[in-house]
Amino acid sequence: MEIIPARSIVPGEVADPSRREILKAGLAAGGALLLGFHVPLGEGRATQSHTSTHEFAPNAFIRIDRQGQITLIMPQVEMGQGVYTSVPMILAEELDAAFDQVALEAAPPNDALYGNPVFHIQVTGNSNSIRAFWIPLRKAGAGARVMLVEAAAQMWGVDPAGCRTNNSEVFHEASGRRLPYAALVDRAAKLTPPQDAPLKSVADFKLIGKPLKRLDTPDKAKGTALYGIDMLPEGVKFATLAACPVFGGRVGHVDDRVAKIIPGVRQIVVLDDLVAVVGDHTWAAKQGLDALNITWSEGPNARVTQADVWNQIRAASQREGVVAKTLGDAEKGLAQGDRMDADYELPFLAHAPMEPMNCTVHVRPDACEVWVGSQVVSRAQAIAAKVTGLPLEKVIVHNQLIGGGFGRRLEVDGVEKSARIAKEVDSPVKVVWSREEDVQHDLYRPVYHDRMTATLSSGRIVGWRHRIAGSAVIARWLPPAFQHGIDIDAVDSAVDMPYDIPNLRVEYVRDEPPAVPTGFWRGVGPNNNVFAIESFMDELAKKAGRDPIEFRRSMLDKTPRLKAALELVAGKAGWGRPLPPRNGRGVAVQPSFGSYIATVAEVEVDRSGEVSVRRIVTAVDTGIVVNPDTVVAQLQGGLIFGLTAAFYGEVTIDRGRIQQSNFHDYRMLRIDEVPAIEVHIIQSGEAPGGIGETGVTASLPAVRNAIFAATGIPLRRMPIDRDVLAERKSV
Amino acid sequence: MTRLQINGEVRNADVPADMPLLWVLRDVLGLTGTKFGCGIGQCGACTVHLGGKPARSCLLPVGLIGEREVTTIEGVGATLAGAKVQKAWLGVEVIQCGYCQSGQIMSAAALLAGTPNPDDSDIDAAMAGNLCRCGTYLRIRDAIKRAAASR
Ligand code: FES
Ligand code: FES
């Protein structure tokens, strides 16, 4: 059995010709040319595939109708990252379609048809929409183009080699004749699809690389775009819920005497682990919920505190871990030269997307409809089927725009709870989490503890050990990918750390925190590893008496793309130019998500320990850029997302409950705290890398190292502790 | 029955006087462009205009509105400042997930209506109550300046 773990496919391998897509074509009802592609997945698809495996069923579609409308069925969901523009750009490029004619449709749930070629399930995550679909979509577009040319050549009785395409038309050079794609649909549909349509060379791209305007934003500016939370199916009621504040606890007793008489309250749903109030509107539901007197049966987690979490993971990190990577002889390397040890830690974090968790469900005896914005639509369907006991095909999921995912909507706990509530309700019911419930019942970015050890000899690192302790999210989320005790996400960017070090060992210790559920959070494993590695690199550079950039640069010969990014950012950031006292510049580099990024942050730390970030400069080699404006936007947003984590990000547990609740105590960066950000894109002909998560990973260590430069204080954990940075009064 | 003037139309809603405008708009009148983010005045996603001034609709009981005109994201394009802001927002390509952007646009439109040429500190003051988890703040600042410069 061959499992393809999420990270084992690097961008170059997606283009592997042995994983050849097989094109299928046909005339769909209504006279549209349908073209799909299929990536043979082999056995071991890591999924709860629910359709019978049609060997040649397509996994995405192009549809061209007789009016010339070109439609792409989008297997990836739009959550702000711009895929509803960049993915169709790829398709339109090879198809030579007029971009303003491309329309999009969200794919229905179906892993077999629309599974992500990397994960084999319908998932939008891991910054891989472009990476995963780059070659398949180009082949689909190119195959369709060849068929349209062939159809035109047949009609004209000419050699297809004398024809070219542009703007959804086929031209015959010699005679000057032309036909729009719309006129070729019927004939093209009868042709056999080519298996190896030639792809354009980079130099011939007309759309890819252009900063095209996004297709999803005009409706968002008018307020007419619909998110999951905006669904209002006929007869809908509104609900809000309270789950037991202690993880794993149950409902004990509910006194609903006051709640029941609140105008607009229709129903009180008491389930094993949660209580929901259904009303004519959300206000009635909320008031009803507030008026309930609930006694919880809190269970064994009621004693768990944050100290227990830290004590447990610190103890775990003393154990030897599973070896995830080894080079040379780590023991020998660590026995020579000057040794340095440092431990780094990161806290729990909630996702807190601006659109709170919500899901609208209508359960009928014979069917179920779900309206939700999900990063995993087929899982949403499967969980609703499980809760209702209905067969999959009786569960219709209407996937919606997502008001921020960041990993939160890779989980279907919200669909599950909503479906259980909806089972008790006679009408469609929209369940909306309060922000408090959203923050307190998340699946959190795990706490991590990293033990770093290295030895220096003649200013170079000769031995390196990185022991990562943390939750194995993969083991829960994609069990077949959790093999040999290694979470491929938890060690990502550590096993492939970029520096040239002769003796190295990376270990992983799985440590599941008490009580607190964990999940993927924007930046995932690399957030932790890049933070630990890049923080440690700065401390090592200082010990070696070397400049942080020069120190890194001297060890990047095997990663030339990263070295080039580092050199570029050093120049753009004015590295080495003098700064006032208590100001500093910090650098961090990362080879994460298939993109090579170097970032310099400039900060000032005042005497009370307040940190202001003045400027962030980042240089990125993300391979071929599909939409440069989207790359810049994602880096700006990602860097700011990371700054929020650096400044304010910490979720803690006490007596089994999450202590933070809303934006006053789980703060976000605001507009007046945002530094200037410069993004420099490096031209590249390599396959596209991922970008959505990279900024988050970059800003924490860059800011941390800038603080180190400004104050000499090596922060070993996040968020930034102002008390540690405050200048001690001299006595 | 509460009588409201919303986007130039009279709308009646049979709701309790203490019900926040946000839920009247979203759940009763079907105007879902105004968003719920926090419910406690911390995020600005629910921002509307009340008599031309920005207001957090999650904390605004409908019973207190009286005769004042309510403008939501669905109607702000009919105002000069609103139209400029929406255009600049697309020109600068501010929007990512978009969920916070109704509120951002409403706050920015109110700013420009009162302060046609805002400087950075005006922008900070007017916009600091609007959170954006996607981190679009730099482009928001640029777009406000572009809108201010447009005729
Ligand atoms: S929902 Fe009103 S300020 Fe957040
Ligand atoms: S655009 Fe997503 S929260 Fe602002």
PDB file of C-alpha atoms in Angstrom, chain B:
ATOM      1  CA  MET B   1     -43.792  47.348  15.476  1.00  0.00           C
ATOM      2  CA  THR B   2     -40.559  49.256  14.976  1.00  0.00           C
ATOM      3  CA  ARG B   3     -40.376  51.593  12.023  1.00  0.00           C
ATOM      4  CA  LEU B   4     -36.938  52.067  10.537  1.00  0.00           C
ATOM      5  CA  GLN B   5     -35.565  54.044   7.632  1.00  0.00           C
ATOM      6  CA  ILE B   6     -32.937  51.910   5.994  1.00  0.00           C
ATOM      7  CA  ASN B   7     -31.107  52.831   2.817  1.00  0.00           C
ATOM      8  CA  GLY B   8     -33.825  55.295   1.909  1.00  0.00           C
ATOM      9  CA  GLU B   9     -36.710  52.894   2.463  1.00  0.00           C
ATOM     10  CA  VAL B  10     -39.121  52.521   5.322  1.00  0.00           C
ATOM     11  CA  ARG B  11     -38.978  49.051   6.859  1.00  0.00           C
ATOM     12  CA  ASN B  12     -41.154  47.747   9.643  1.00  0.00           C
ATOM     13  CA  ALA B  13     -40.068  45.002  11.983  1.00  0.00           C
ATOM     14  CA  ASP B  14     -42.010  43.291  14.725  1.00  0.00           C
ATOM     15  CA  VAL B  15     -39.153  42.972  17.190  1.00  0.00           C
ATOM     16  CA  PRO B  16     -38.433  43.840  20.818  1.00  0.00           C
ATOM     17  CA  ALA B  17     -37.116  47.356  21.377  1.00  0.00           C
ATOM     18  CA  ASP B  18     -33.956  46.094  23.038  1.00  0.00           C
ATOM     19  CA  MET B  19     -32.994  43.906  20.059  1.00  0.00           C
ATOM     20  CA  PRO B  20     -29.730  45.087  18.510  1.00  0.00           C
ATOM     21  CA  LEU B  21     -30.079  46.479  15.002  1.00  0.00           C
ATOM     22  CA  LEU B  22     -27.566  43.890  13.753  1.00  0.00           C
ATOM     23  CA  TRP B  23     -29.984  41.007  14.211  1.00  0.00           C
ATOM     24  CA  VAL B  24     -32.931  42.961  12.878  1.00  0.00           C
ATOM     25  CA  LEU B  25     -30.989  43.628   9.693  1.00  0.00           C
ATOM     26  CA  ARG B  26     -29.616  40.127   9.295  1.00  0.00           C
ATOM     27  CA  ASP B  27     -32.302  37.822  10.614  1.00  0.00           C
ATOM     28  CA  VAL B  28     -35.527  39.773  10.146  1.00  0.00           C
ATOM     29  CA  LEU B  29     -34.958  42.013   7.126  1.00  0.00           C
ATOM     30  CA  GLY B  30     -32.539  39.744   5.251  1.00  0.00           C
ATOM     31  CA  LEU B  31     -29.868  42.426   4.895  1.00  0.00           C
ATOM     32  CA  THR B  32     -26.951  40.100   5.532  1.00  0.00           C
ATOM     33  CA  GLY B  33     -24.186  42.385   4.264  1.00  0.00           C
ATOM     34  CA  THR B  34     -23.742  43.717   7.815  1.00  0.00           C
ATOM     35  CA  LYS B  35     -21.719  41.116   9.673  1.00  0.00           C
ATOM     36  CA  PHE B  36     -21.540  39.654  13.154  1.00  0.00           C
ATOM     37  CA  GLY B  37     -18.007  39.325  14.510  1.00  0.00           C
ATOM     38  CA  CYS B  38     -17.941  39.725  18.283  1.00  0.00           C
ATOM     39  CA  GLY B  39     -21.207  41.145  19.601  1.00  0.00           C
ATOM     40  CA  ILE B  40     -19.399  43.376  22.106  1.00  0.00           C
ATOM     41  CA  GLY B  41     -18.218  46.365  20.087  1.00  0.00           C
ATOM     42  CA  GLN B  42     -14.665  45.063  19.671  1.00  0.00           C
ATOM     43  CA  CYS B  43     -14.384  44.229  15.964  1.00  0.00           C
ATOM     44  CA  GLY B  44     -16.401  46.673  13.858  1.00  0.00           C
ATOM     45  CA  ALA B  45     -17.745  44.014  11.470  1.00  0.00           C
ATOM     46  CA  CYS B  46     -21.284  45.210  12.222  1.00  0.00           C
ATOM     47  CA  THR B  47     -20.658  48.893  11.434  1.00  0.00           C
ATOM     48  CA  VAL B  48     -23.542  50.831   9.858  1.00  0.00           C
ATOM     49  CA  HIS B  49     -24.229  54.531   9.572  1.00  0.00           C
ATOM     50  CA  LEU B  50     -26.772  56.118  11.851  1.00  0.00           C
ATOM     51  CA  GLY B  51     -27.584  59.584  10.618  1.00  0.00           C
ATOM     52  CA  GLY B  52     -24.324  59.439   8.648  1.00  0.00           C
ATOM     53  CA  LYS B  53     -22.182  58.555  11.682  1.00  0.00           C
ATOM     54  CA  PRO B  54     -20.601  55.122  12.134  1.00  0.00           C
ATOM     55  CA  ALA B  55     -22.307  52.923  14.718  1.00  0.00           C
ATOM     56  CA  ARG B  56     -21.785  49.379  15.940  1.00  0.00           C
ATOM     57  CA  SER B  57     -25.088  47.725  15.186  1.00  0.00           C
ATOM     58  CA  CYS B  58     -24.409  44.801  17.555  1.00  0.00           C
ATOM     59  CA  LEU B  59     -24.762  47.193  20.491  1.00  0.00           C
ATOM     60  CA  LEU B  60     -27.506  49.419  19.113  1.00  0.00           C
ATOM     61  CA  PRO B  61     -31.024  48.616  20.359  1.00  0.00           C
ATOM     62  CA  VAL B  62     -33.497  49.308  17.557  1.00  0.00           C
ATOM     63  CA  GLY B  63     -35.739  51.118  20.002  1.00  0.00           C
ATOM     64  CA  LEU B  64     -33.176  53.906  20.311  1.00  0.00           C
ATOM     65  CA  ILE B  65     -32.874  54.656  16.598  1.00  0.00           C
ATOM     66  CA  GLY B  66     -36.002  56.711  16.208  1.00  0.00           C
ATOM     67  CA  GLU B  67     -36.145  58.784  13.067  1.00  0.00           C
ATOM     68  CA  ARG B  68     -32.455  58.593  12.282  1.00  0.00           C
ATOM     69  CA  GLU B  69     -31.593  57.184   8.876  1.00  0.00           C
ATOM     70  CA  VAL B  70     -29.784  53.859   8.839  1.00  0.00           C
ATOM     71  CA  THR B  71     -27.346  53.138   5.999  1.00  0.00           C
ATOM     72  CA  THR B  72     -25.869  49.679   5.519  1.00  0.00           C
ATOM     73  CA  ILE B  73     -23.257  48.301   3.158  1.00  0.00           C
ATOM     74  CA  GLU B  74     -26.061  47.476   0.720  1.00  0.00           C
ATOM     75  CA  GLY B  75     -26.956  51.171   0.499  1.00  0.00           C
ATOM     76  CA  VAL B  76     -23.701  53.007   1.050  1.00  0.00           C
ATOM     77  CA  GLY B  77     -22.805  52.923  -2.641  1.00  0.00           C
ATOM     78  CA  ALA B  78     -25.539  55.508  -3.173  1.00  0.00           C
ATOM     79  CA  THR B  79     -23.560  58.040  -1.143  1.00  0.00           C
ATOM     80  CA  LEU B  80     -20.676  59.923  -2.684  1.00  0.00           C
ATOM     81  CA  ALA B  81     -18.141  58.866  -0.078  1.00  0.00           C
ATOM     82  CA  GLY B  82     -19.403  55.280  -0.105  1.00  0.00           C
ATOM     83  CA  ALA B  83     -19.133  54.967  -3.871  1.00  0.00           C
ATOM     84  CA  LYS B  84     -15.600  56.372  -3.841  1.00  0.00           C
ATOM     85  CA  VAL B  85     -14.554  54.014  -1.098  1.00  0.00           C
ATOM     86  CA  GLN B  86     -15.999  50.936  -2.806  1.00  0.00           C
ATOM     87  CA  LYS B  87     -14.259  51.861  -6.036  1.00  0.00           C
ATOM     88  CA  ALA B  88     -10.922  52.478  -4.335  1.00  0.00           C
ATOM     89  CA  TRP B  89     -11.297  49.200  -2.424  1.00  0.00           C
ATOM     90  CA  LEU B  90     -11.429  47.306  -5.720  1.00  0.00           C
ATOM     91  CA  GLY B  91      -8.779  49.455  -7.334  1.00  0.00           C
ATOM     92  CA  VAL B  92      -6.285  48.700  -4.586  1.00  0.00           C
ATOM     93  CA  GLU B  93      -7.587  45.127  -4.285  1.00  0.00           C
ATOM     94  CA  VAL B  94      -7.986  45.403  -0.526  1.00  0.00           C
ATOM     95  CA  ILE B  95     -10.257  42.459   0.037  1.00  0.00           C
ATOM     96  CA  GLN B  96      -9.226  38.957   1.043  1.00  0.00           C
ATOM     97  CA  CYS B  97     -11.863  36.800   2.743  1.00  0.00           C
ATOM     98  CA  GLY B  98     -14.006  39.921   2.805  1.00  0.00           C
ATOM     99  CA  TYR B  99     -15.888  39.184   5.989  1.00  0.00           C
ATOM    100  CA  CYS B 100     -14.689  42.305   7.815  1.00  0.00           C
ATOM    101  CA  GLN B 101     -14.910  44.500   4.747  1.00  0.00           C
ATOM    102  CA  SER B 102     -18.518  45.654   5.028  1.00  0.00           C
ATOM    103  CA  GLY B 103     -17.558  47.184   8.339  1.00  0.00           C
ATOM    104  CA  GLN B 104     -14.267  48.544   7.024  1.00  0.00           C
ATOM    105  CA  ILE B 105     -15.998  50.215   4.078  1.00  0.00           C
ATOM    106  CA  MET B 106     -18.679  51.711   6.323  1.00  0.00           C
ATOM    107  CA  SER B 107     -16.072  53.133   8.706  1.00  0.00           C
ATOM    108  CA  ALA B 108     -13.997  54.483   5.820  1.00  0.00           C
ATOM    109  CA  ALA B 109     -17.009  56.052   4.117  1.00  0.00           C
ATOM    110  CA  ALA B 110     -18.022  57.789   7.332  1.00  0.00           C
ATOM    111  CA  LEU B 111     -14.463  59.033   7.758  1.00  0.00           C
ATOM    112  CA  LEU B 112     -14.328  60.510   4.269  1.00  0.00           C
ATOM    113  CA  ALA B 113     -17.763  62.061   4.549  1.00  0.00           C
ATOM    114  CA  GLY B 114     -16.580  64.024   7.592  1.00  0.00           C
ATOM    115  CA  THR B 115     -12.868  64.398   6.789  1.00  0.00           C
ATOM    116  CA  PRO B 116     -12.381  64.548   3.028  1.00  0.00           C
ATOM    117  CA  ASN B 117      -8.570  64.542   3.247  1.00  0.00           C
ATOM    118  CA  PRO B 118      -7.646  62.360   6.198  1.00  0.00           C
ATOM    119  CA  ASP B 119      -4.037  62.014   7.288  1.00  0.00           C
ATOM    120  CA  ASP B 120      -2.579  58.841   8.782  1.00  0.00           C
ATOM    121  CA  SER B 121      -3.643  59.705  12.302  1.00  0.00           C
ATOM    122  CA  ASP B 122      -7.218  60.385  11.151  1.00  0.00           C
ATOM    123  CA  ILE B 123      -7.212  57.005   9.458  1.00  0.00           C
ATOM    124  CA  ASP B 124      -5.856  55.312  12.573  1.00  0.00           C
ATOM    125  CA  ALA B 125      -8.492  56.942  14.738  1.00  0.00           C
ATOM    126  CA  ALA B 126     -11.379  56.108  12.430  1.00  0.00           C
ATOM    127  CA  MET B 127     -10.307  52.582  11.530  1.00  0.00           C
ATOM    128  CA  ALA B 128      -8.702  51.170  14.699  1.00  0.00           C
ATOM    129  CA  GLY B 129     -12.062  49.764  15.792  1.00  0.00           C
ATOM    130  CA  ASN B 130     -12.281  47.533  12.721  1.00  0.00           C
ATOM    131  CA  LEU B 131     -10.416  44.255  12.976  1.00  0.00           C
ATOM    132  CA  CYS B 132      -9.262  42.336   9.931  1.00  0.00           C
ATOM    133  CA  ARG B 133      -7.999  38.845  10.642  1.00  0.00           C
ATOM    134  CA  CYS B 134      -6.700  38.529   7.075  1.00  0.00           C
ATOM    135  CA  GLY B 135      -4.454  41.553   7.647  1.00  0.00           C
ATOM    136  CA  THR B 136      -5.576  43.892   4.877  1.00  0.00           C
ATOM    137  CA  TYR B 137      -4.733  47.027   6.872  1.00  0.00           C
ATOM    138  CA  LEU B 138      -1.995  48.392   4.619  1.00  0.00           C
ATOM    139  CA  ARG B 139      -4.266  48.318   1.611  1.00  0.00           C
ATOM    140  CA  ILE B 140      -7.125  49.816   3.598  1.00  0.00           C
ATOM    141  CA  ARG B 141      -4.898  52.791   4.333  1.00  0.00           C
ATOM    142  CA  ASP B 142      -3.889  53.089   0.662  1.00  0.00           C
ATOM    143  CA  ALA B 143      -7.462  52.763  -0.525  1.00  0.00           C
ATOM    144  CA  ILE B 144      -8.711  55.472   1.813  1.00  0.00           C
ATOM    145  CA  LYS B 145      -6.045  57.803   0.462  1.00  0.00           C
ATOM    146  CA  ARG B 146      -6.914  56.881  -3.089  1.00  0.00           C
ATOM    147  CA  ALA B 147     -10.607  57.440  -2.438  1.00  0.00           C
ATOM    148  CA  ALA B 148      -9.829  60.825  -0.870  1.00  0.00           C
ATOM    149  CA  ALA B 149      -7.812  61.831  -3.919  1.00  0.00           C
ATOM    150  CA  SER B 150     -10.500  60.741  -6.377  1.00  0.00           C
ATOM    151  CA  ARG B 151     -13.017  63.157  -7.767  1.00  0.00           C
TER     152      ARG B 151
END
